[in-house]
GROMACS .gro file of C-alpha atoms in nm:
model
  124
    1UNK     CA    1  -7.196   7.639  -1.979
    2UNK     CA    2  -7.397   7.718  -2.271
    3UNK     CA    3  -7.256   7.655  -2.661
    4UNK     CA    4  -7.136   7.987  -2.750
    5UNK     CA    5  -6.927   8.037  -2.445
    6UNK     CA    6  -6.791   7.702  -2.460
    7UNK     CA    7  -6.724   7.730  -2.862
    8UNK     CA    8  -6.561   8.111  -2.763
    9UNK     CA    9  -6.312   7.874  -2.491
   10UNK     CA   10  -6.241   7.608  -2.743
   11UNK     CA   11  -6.160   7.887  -3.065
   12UNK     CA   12  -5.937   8.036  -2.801
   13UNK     CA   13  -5.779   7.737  -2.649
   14UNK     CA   14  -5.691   7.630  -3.072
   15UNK     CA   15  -5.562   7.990  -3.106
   16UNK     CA   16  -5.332   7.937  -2.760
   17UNK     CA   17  -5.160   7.641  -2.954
   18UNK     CA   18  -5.403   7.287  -2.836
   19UNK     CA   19  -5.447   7.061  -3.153
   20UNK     CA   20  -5.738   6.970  -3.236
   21UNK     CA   21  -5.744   6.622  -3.103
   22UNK     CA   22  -5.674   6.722  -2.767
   23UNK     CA   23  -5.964   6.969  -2.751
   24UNK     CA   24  -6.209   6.691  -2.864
   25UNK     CA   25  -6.099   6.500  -2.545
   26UNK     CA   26  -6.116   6.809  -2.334
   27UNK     CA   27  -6.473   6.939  -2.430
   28UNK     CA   28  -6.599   6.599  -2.493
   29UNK     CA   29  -6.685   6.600  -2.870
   30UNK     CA   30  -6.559   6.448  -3.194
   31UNK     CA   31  -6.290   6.618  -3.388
   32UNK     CA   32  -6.520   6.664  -3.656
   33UNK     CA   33  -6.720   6.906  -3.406
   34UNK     CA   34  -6.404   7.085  -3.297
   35UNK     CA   35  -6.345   7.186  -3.666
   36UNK     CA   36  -6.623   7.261  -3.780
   37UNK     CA   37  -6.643   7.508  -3.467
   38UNK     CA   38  -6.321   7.626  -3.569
   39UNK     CA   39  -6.442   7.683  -3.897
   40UNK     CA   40  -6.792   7.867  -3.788
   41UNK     CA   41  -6.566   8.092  -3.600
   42UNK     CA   42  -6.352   8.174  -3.921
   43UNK     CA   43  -6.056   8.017  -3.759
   44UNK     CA   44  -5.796   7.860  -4.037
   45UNK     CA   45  -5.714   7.529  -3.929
   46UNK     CA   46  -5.325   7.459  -3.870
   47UNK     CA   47  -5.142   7.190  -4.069
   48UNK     CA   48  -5.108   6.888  -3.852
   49UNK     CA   49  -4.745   6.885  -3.667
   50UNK     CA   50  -4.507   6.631  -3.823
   51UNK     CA   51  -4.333   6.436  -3.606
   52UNK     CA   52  -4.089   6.660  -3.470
   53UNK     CA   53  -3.926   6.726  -3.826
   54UNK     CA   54  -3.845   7.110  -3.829
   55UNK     CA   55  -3.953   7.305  -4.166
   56UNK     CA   56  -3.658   7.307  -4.414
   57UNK     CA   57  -3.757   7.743  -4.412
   58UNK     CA   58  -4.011   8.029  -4.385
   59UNK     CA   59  -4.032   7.997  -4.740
   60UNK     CA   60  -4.116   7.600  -4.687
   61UNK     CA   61  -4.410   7.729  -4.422
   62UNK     CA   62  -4.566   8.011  -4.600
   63UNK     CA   63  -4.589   7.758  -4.931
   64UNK     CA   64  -4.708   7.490  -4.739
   65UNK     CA   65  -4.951   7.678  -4.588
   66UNK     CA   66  -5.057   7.810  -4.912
   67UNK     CA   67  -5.206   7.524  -5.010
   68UNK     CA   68  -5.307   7.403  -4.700
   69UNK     CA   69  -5.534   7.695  -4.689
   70UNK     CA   70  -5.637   7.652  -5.025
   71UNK     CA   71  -5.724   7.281  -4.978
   72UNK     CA   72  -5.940   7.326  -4.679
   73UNK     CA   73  -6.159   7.650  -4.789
   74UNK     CA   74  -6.195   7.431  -5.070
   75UNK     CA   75  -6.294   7.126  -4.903
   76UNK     CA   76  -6.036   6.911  -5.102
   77UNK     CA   77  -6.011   6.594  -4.888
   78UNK     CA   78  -5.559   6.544  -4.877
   79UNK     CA   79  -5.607   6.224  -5.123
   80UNK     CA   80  -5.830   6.362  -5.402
   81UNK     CA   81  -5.593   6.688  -5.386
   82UNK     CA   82  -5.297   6.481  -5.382
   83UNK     CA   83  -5.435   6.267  -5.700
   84UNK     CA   84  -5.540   6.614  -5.865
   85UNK     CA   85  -5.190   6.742  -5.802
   86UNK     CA   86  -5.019   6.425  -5.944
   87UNK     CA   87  -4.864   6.360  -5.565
   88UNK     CA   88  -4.889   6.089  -5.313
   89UNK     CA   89  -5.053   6.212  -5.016
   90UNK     CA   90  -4.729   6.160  -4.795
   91UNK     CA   91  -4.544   6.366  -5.023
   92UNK     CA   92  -4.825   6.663  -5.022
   93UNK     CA   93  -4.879   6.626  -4.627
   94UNK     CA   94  -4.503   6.722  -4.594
   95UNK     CA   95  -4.510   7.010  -4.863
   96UNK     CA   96  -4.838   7.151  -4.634
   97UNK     CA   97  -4.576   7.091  -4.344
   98UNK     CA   98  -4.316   7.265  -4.504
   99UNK     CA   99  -4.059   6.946  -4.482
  100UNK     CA  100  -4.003   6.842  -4.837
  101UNK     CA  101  -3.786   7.028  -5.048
  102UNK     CA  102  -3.989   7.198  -5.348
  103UNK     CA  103  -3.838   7.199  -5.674
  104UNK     CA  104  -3.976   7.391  -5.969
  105UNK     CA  105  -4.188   7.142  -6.116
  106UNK     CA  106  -4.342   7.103  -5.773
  107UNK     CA  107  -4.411   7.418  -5.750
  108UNK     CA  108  -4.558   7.420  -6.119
  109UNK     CA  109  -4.815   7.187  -5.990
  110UNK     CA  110  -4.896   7.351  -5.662
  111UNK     CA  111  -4.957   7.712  -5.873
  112UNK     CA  112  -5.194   7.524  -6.100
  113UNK     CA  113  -5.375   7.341  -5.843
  114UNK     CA  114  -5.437   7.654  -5.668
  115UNK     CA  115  -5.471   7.908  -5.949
  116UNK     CA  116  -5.146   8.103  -5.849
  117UNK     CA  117  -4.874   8.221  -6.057
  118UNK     CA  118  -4.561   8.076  -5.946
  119UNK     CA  119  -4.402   8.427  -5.912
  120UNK     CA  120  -4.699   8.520  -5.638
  121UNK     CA  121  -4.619   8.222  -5.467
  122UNK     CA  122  -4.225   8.269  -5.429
  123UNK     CA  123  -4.306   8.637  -5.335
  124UNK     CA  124  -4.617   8.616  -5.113
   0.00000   0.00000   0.00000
């Protein structure tokens, strides 16, 4: 099997719901590969599923995935954005997951980390 079929199998495989560490195990290479495949392939990388905790609502999601997004097409490493933000990185990890409750200072921070007005990020 030659790379670019096997990278086309594994973008598709990530799009079809596998994380990220089970795709290293199935095509033999480090996560590290598997993203940065992902990432060649202009795939947006999914926040890591808590465990089991459902999102408190869409709102919650589309928020958290807001700066999730932002974080990694920034490459922002979780604990330097969580020190930049004025979090702990337990507390940012479950506003990417959508299952911490956001109040408005909250999501003061999160619009000036990201350079988004609050409104756009209620609304969008």
């Amino acid at each position: 099997m030659n790379t670019s079929s096997r990278d086309d199998d594994l973008c598709q495989d990530y799009k079809d719901g596998m994380e990220i560490n089970e795709l290293a195990r199935a095509y033999g290479l480090s996560e590290r590969r598997v993203s940065q495949i992902l990432r060649s392939n202009g795939i947006d990388r999914r926040p890591r599923r808590s465990g089991g905790k459902k999102a408190l609502s869409s709102m919650h999601v589309r928020l958290g995935l807001h700066l999730y997004h932002y974080r990694h097409k920034n490459q922002i490493d979780l604990c330097v954005a969580a020190d930049e933000i004025g979090w702990s990185s337990i507390a940012l990890r479950k506003v990417e997951n959508g299952t911490k409750e956001v109040e408005l200072l909250d999501l003061i921070d999160i619009a000036a980390f990201t350079n988004t007005p609050v409104e756009k990020l209620l609304t969008n």
